[in-house]
mmCIF file of C-alpha atoms and ligand atoms in Angstrom:
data_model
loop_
_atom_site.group_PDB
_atom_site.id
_atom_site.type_symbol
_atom_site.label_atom_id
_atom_site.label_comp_id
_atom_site.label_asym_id
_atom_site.label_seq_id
_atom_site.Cartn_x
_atom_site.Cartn_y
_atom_site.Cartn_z
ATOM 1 C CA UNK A 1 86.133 47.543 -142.954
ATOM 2 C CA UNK A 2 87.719 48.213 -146.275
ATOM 3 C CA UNK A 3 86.591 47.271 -149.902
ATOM 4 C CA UNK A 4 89.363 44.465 -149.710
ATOM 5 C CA UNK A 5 88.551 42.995 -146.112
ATOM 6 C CA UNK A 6 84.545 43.141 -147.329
ATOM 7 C CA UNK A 7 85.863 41.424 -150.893
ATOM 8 C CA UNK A 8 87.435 39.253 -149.272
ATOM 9 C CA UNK A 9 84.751 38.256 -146.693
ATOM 10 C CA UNK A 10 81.967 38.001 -149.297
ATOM 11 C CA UNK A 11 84.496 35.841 -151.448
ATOM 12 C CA UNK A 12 84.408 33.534 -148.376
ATOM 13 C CA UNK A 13 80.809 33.241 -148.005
ATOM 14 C CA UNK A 14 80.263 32.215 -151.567
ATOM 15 C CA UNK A 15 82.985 30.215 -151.010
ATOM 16 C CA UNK A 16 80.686 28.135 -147.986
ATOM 17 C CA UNK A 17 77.247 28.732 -149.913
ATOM 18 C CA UNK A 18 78.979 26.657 -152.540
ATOM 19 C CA UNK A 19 80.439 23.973 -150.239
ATOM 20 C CA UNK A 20 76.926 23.836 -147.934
ATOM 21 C CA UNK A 21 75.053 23.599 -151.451
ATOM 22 C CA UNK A 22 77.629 20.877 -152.510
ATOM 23 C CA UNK A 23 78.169 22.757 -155.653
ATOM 24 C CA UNK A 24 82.325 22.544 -157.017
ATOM 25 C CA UNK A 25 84.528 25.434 -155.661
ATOM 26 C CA UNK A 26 84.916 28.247 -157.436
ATOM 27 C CA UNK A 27 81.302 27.841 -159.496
ATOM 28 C CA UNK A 28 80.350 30.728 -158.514
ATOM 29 C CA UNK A 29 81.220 34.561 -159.349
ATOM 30 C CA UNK A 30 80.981 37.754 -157.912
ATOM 31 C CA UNK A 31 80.212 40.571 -160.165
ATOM 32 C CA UNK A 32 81.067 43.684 -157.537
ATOM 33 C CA UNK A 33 78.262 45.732 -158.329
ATOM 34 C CA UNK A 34 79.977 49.278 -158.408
ATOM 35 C CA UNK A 35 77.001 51.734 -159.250
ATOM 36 C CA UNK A 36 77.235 55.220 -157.294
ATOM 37 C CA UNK A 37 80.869 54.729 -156.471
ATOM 38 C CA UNK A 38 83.518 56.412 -157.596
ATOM 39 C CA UNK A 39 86.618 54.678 -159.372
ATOM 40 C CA UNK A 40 88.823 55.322 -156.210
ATOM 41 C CA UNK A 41 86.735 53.082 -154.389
ATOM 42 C CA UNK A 42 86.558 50.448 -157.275
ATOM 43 C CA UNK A 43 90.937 50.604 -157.553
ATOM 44 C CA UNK A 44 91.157 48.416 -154.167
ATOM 45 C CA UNK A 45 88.665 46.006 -155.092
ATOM 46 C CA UNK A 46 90.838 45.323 -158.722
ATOM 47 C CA UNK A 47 93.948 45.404 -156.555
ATOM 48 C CA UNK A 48 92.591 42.871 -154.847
ATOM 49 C CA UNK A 49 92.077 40.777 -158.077
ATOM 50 C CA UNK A 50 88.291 41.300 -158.226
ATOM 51 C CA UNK A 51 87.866 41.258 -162.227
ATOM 52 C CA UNK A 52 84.080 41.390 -163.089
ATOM 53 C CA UNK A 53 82.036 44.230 -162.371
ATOM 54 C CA UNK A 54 78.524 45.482 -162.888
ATOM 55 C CA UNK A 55 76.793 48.803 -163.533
ATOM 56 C CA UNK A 56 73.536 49.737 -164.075
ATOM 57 C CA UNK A 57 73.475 52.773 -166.046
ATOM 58 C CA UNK A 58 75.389 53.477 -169.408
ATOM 59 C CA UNK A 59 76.235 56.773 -169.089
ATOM 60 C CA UNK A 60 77.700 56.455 -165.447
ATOM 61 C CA UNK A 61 80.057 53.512 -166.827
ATOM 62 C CA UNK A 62 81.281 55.401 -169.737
ATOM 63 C CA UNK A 63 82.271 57.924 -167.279
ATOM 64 C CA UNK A 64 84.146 55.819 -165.159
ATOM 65 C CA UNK A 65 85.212 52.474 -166.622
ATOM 66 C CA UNK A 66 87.544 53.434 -170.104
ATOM 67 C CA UNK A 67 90.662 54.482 -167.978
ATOM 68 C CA UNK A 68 90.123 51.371 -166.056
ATOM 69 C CA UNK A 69 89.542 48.890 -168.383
ATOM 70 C CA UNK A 70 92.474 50.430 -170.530
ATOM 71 C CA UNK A 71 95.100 49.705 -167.063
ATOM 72 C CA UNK A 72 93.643 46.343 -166.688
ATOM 73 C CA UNK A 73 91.963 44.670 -169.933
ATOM 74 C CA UNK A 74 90.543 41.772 -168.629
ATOM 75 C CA UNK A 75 88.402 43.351 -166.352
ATOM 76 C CA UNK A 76 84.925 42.549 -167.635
ATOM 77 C CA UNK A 77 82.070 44.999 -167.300
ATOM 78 C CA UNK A 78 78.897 43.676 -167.104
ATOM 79 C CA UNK A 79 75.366 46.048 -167.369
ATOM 80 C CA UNK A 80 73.065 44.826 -164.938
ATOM 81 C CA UNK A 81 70.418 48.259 -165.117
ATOM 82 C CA UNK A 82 67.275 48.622 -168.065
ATOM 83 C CA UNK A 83 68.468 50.144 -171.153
ATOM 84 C CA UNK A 84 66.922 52.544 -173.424
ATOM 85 C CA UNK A 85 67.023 51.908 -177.032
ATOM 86 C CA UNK A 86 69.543 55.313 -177.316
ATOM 87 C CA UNK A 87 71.752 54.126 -175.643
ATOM 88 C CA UNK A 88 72.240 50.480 -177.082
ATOM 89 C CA UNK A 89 75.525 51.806 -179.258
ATOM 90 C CA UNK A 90 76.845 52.925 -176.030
ATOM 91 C CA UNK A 91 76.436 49.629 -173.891
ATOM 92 C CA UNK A 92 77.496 47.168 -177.060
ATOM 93 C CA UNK A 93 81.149 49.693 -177.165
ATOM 94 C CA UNK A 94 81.534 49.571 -173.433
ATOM 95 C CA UNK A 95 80.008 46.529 -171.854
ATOM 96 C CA UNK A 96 81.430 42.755 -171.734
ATOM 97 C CA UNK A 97 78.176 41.240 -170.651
ATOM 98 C CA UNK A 98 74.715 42.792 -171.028
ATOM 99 C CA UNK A 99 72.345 41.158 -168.303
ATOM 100 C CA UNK A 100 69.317 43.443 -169.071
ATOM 101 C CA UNK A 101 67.657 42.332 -172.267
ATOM 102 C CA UNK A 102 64.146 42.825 -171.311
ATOM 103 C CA UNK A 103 61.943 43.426 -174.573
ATOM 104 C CA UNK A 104 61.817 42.549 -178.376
ATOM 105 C CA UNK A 105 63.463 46.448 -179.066
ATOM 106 C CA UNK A 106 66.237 46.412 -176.867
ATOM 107 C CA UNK A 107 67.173 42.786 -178.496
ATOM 108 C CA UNK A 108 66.717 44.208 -181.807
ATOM 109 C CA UNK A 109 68.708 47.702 -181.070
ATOM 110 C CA UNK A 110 71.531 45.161 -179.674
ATOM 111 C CA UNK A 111 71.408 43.003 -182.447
ATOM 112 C CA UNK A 112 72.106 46.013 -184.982
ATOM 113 C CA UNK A 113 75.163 47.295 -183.169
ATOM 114 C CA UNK A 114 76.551 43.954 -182.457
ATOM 115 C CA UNK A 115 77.131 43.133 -186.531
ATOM 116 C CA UNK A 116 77.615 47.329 -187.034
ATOM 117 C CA UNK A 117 80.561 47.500 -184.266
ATOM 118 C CA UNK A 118 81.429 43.891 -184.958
ATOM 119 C CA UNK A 119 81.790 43.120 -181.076
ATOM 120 C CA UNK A 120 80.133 40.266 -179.253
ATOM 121 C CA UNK A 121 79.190 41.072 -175.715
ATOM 122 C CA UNK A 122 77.766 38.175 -173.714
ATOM 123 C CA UNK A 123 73.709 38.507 -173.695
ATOM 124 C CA UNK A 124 71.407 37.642 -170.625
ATOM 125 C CA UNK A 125 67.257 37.990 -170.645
ATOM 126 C CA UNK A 126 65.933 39.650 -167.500
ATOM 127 C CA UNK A 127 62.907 37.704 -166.392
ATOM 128 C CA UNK A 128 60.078 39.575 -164.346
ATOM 129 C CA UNK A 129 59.862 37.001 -162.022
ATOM 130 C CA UNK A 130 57.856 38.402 -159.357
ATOM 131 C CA UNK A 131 55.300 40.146 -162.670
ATOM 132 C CA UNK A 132 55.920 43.441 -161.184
ATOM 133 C CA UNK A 133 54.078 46.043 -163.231
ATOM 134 C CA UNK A 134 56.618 48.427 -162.371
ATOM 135 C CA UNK A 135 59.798 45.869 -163.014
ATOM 136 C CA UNK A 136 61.432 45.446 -166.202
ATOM 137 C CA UNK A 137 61.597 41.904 -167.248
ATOM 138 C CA UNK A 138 60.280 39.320 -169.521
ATOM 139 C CA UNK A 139 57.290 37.783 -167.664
ATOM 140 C CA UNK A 140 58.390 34.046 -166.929
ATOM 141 C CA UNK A 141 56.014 32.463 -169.344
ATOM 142 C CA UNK A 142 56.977 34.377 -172.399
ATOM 143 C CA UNK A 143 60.897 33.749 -171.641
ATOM 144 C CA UNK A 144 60.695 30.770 -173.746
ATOM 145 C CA UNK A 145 59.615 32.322 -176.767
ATOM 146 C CA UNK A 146 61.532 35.438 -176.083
ATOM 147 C CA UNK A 147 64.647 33.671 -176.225
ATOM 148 C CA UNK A 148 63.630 32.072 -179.277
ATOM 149 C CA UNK A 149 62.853 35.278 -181.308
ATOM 150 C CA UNK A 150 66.347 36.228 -179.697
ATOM 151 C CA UNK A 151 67.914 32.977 -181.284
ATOM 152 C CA UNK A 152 66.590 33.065 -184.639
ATOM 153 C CA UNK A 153 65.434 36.056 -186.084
ATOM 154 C CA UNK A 154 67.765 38.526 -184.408
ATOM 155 C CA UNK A 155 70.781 35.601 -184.253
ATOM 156 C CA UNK A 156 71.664 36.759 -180.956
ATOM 157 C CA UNK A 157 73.688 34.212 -178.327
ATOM 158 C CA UNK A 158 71.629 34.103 -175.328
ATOM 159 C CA UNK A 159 73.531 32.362 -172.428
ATOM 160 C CA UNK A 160 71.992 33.289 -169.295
ATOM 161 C CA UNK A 161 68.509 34.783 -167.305
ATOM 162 C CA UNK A 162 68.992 36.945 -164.777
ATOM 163 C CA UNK A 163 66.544 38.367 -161.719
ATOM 164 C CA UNK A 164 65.954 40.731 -159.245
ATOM 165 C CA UNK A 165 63.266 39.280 -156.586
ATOM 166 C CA UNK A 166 60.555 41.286 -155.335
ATOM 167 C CA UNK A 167 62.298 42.868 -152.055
ATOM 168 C CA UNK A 168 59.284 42.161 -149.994
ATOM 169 C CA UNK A 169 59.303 38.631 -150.630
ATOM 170 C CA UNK A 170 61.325 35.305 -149.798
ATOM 171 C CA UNK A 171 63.458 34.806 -152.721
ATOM 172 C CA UNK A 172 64.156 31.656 -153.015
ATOM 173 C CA UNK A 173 61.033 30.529 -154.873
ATOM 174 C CA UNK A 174 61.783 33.440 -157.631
ATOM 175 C CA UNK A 175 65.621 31.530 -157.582
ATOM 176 C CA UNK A 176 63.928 28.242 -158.242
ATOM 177 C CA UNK A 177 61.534 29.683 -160.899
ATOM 178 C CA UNK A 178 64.558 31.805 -162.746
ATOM 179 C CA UNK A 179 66.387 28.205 -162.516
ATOM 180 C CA UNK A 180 63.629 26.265 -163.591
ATOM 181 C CA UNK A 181 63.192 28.430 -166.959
ATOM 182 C CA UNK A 182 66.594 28.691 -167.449
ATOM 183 C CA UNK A 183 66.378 24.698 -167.584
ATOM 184 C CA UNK A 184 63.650 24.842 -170.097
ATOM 185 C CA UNK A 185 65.951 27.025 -172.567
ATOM 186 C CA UNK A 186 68.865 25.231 -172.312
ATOM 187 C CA UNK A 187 70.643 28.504 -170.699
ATOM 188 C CA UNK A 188 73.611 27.752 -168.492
ATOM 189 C CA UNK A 189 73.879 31.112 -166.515
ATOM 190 C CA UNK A 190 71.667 31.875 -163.824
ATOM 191 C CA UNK A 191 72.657 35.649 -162.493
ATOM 192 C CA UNK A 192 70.999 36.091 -159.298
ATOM 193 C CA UNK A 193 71.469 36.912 -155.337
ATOM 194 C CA UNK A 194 72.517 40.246 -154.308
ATOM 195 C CA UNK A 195 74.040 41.314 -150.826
ATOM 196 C CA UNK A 196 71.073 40.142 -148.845
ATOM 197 C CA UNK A 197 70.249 37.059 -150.649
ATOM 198 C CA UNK A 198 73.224 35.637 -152.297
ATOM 199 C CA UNK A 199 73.883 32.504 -150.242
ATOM 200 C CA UNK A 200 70.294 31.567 -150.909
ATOM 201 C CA UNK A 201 70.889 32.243 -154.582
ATOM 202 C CA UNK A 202 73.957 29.655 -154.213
ATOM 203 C CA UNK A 203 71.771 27.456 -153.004
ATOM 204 C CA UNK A 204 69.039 27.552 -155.317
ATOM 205 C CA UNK A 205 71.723 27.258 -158.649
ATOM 206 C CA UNK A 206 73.252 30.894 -159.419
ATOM 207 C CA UNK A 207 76.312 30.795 -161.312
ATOM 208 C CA UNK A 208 76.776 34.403 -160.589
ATOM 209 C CA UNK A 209 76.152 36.910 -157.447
ATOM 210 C CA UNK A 210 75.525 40.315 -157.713
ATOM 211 C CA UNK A 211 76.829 42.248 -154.903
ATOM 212 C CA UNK A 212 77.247 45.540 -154.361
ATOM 213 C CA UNK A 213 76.568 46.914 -150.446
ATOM 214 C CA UNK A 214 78.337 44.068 -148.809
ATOM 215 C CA UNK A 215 81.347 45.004 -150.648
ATOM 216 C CA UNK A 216 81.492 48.782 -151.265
ATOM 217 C CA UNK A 217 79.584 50.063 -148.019
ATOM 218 C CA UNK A 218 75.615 51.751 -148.344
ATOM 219 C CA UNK A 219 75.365 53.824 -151.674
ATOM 220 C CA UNK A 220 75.065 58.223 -150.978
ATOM 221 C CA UNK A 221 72.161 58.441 -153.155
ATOM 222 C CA UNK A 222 69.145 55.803 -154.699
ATOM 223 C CA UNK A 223 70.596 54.717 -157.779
ATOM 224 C CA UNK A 224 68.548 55.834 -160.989
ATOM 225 C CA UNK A 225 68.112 53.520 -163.914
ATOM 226 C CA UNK A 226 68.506 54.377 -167.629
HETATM 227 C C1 PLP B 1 72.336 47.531 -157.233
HETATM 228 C C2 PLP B 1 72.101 46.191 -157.827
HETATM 229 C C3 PLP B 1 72.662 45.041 -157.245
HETATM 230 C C4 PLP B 1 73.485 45.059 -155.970
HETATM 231 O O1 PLP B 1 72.656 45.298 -154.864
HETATM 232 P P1 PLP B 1 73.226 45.254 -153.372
HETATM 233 O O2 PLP B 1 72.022 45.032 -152.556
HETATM 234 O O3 PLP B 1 73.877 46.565 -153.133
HETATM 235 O O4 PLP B 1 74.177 44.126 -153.290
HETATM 236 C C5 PLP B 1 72.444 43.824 -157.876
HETATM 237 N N1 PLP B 1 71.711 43.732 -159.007
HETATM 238 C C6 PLP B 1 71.160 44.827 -159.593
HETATM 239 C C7 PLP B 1 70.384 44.652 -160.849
HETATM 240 C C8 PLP B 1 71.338 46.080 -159.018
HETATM 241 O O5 PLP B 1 70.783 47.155 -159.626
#
């Protein structure tokens, strides 16, 4: 199948998680999660009116996404990987949404190049919901305060949480626990379900998927964070 027969497809299911969940049409969005692909794969997918995108590593996007973004400007780009503080200056000039705030430095490295470059992408907190040692993420009982210190002293918008469930487990109590904080801090985004999960994601409140496989066929290579 093609990127635009599996766009189209996955559009329908979210399309029937929403409906089976009772949720309004069209409350949902994809991000097409385009890491390891290269931009001729990514032109049928925006020719096929897909307009939000994720990415998880900086330097990968800023070698693929300017000549895009300058055909079609409102495509929005959002970073769904862990970023390192070096790269902060990078990801505030490039990215639309940033999903991946995940400790006190990264806020504060964002914070600076928000008021230096005097542009305002959208923020998300990555919560740790499964405490993997090896996960980045803000464990779910320090979200609260994180996204306080976020609020106040760094004056940062926070609008959303967003998760990535332990693969070995069922996600839809880490849905219900990212949902359940994101109650808590008055956050009205809730970025989870990726191509094996997303309808349960619907289900359990996301206001945005994550999909990458289901649209743009098995990645070459393991994507690498950073
Ligand atoms: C790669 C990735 C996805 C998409 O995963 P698929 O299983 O290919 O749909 C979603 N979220 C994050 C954070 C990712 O790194």
């Amino acid at each position: 199948m093609s990127v635009a027969e599996n766009l189209e497809k996955v559009l329908a299911d979210i399309r029937s998680a929403e409906k089976a969940a009772r949720r309004a049409p069209g409350s949902v969005d994809l991000i097409a999660v385009s890491k390891t692909h290269p931009a001729e794969d990514i032109v049928p997918a925006i020719r096929a009116g897909q307009r939000k995108f994720g990415e998880n590593r900086v330097q990968e996007a800023q070698s693929k996404w300017p000549p895009l973004k300058a055909d079609h400007p409102d495509i929005e780009l959002h970073l769904i990987g862990p970023l390192q503080s070096n790269k902060a200056a990078a990801a505030v000039a490039l990215f639309d949404v940033i999903q991946s705030i995940d400790r006190k430095k990264i806020a504060r490295e964002i914070a600076k190049e928000i008021s230096a470059q005097n542009r305002q992408p959208r923020l998300y907190v990555q919560v740790n919901t499964g405490a993997e040692p090896q996960k980045a993420g803000i464990a779910p009982e320090d979200v609260p305060d994180f996204v306080d210190l976020c609020r106040g002293e760094l004056g940062l918008t926070v609008e959303g949480l967003m998760c990535i469930p332990p693969v070995e487990d069922n996600p839809g109590p880490h849905f219900a626990l990212l949902a359940q904080i994101a109650a808590r801090c008055g956050l009205p985004l809730l970025s989870m379900g990726m191509s094996g999960d997303y309808p349960t994601a619907i289900e359990f409140g996301a206001t945005e998927v994550r999909v990458g496989t289901a649209i743009f066929g098995e990645r070459d290579y393991p994507a690498t964070s950073g």
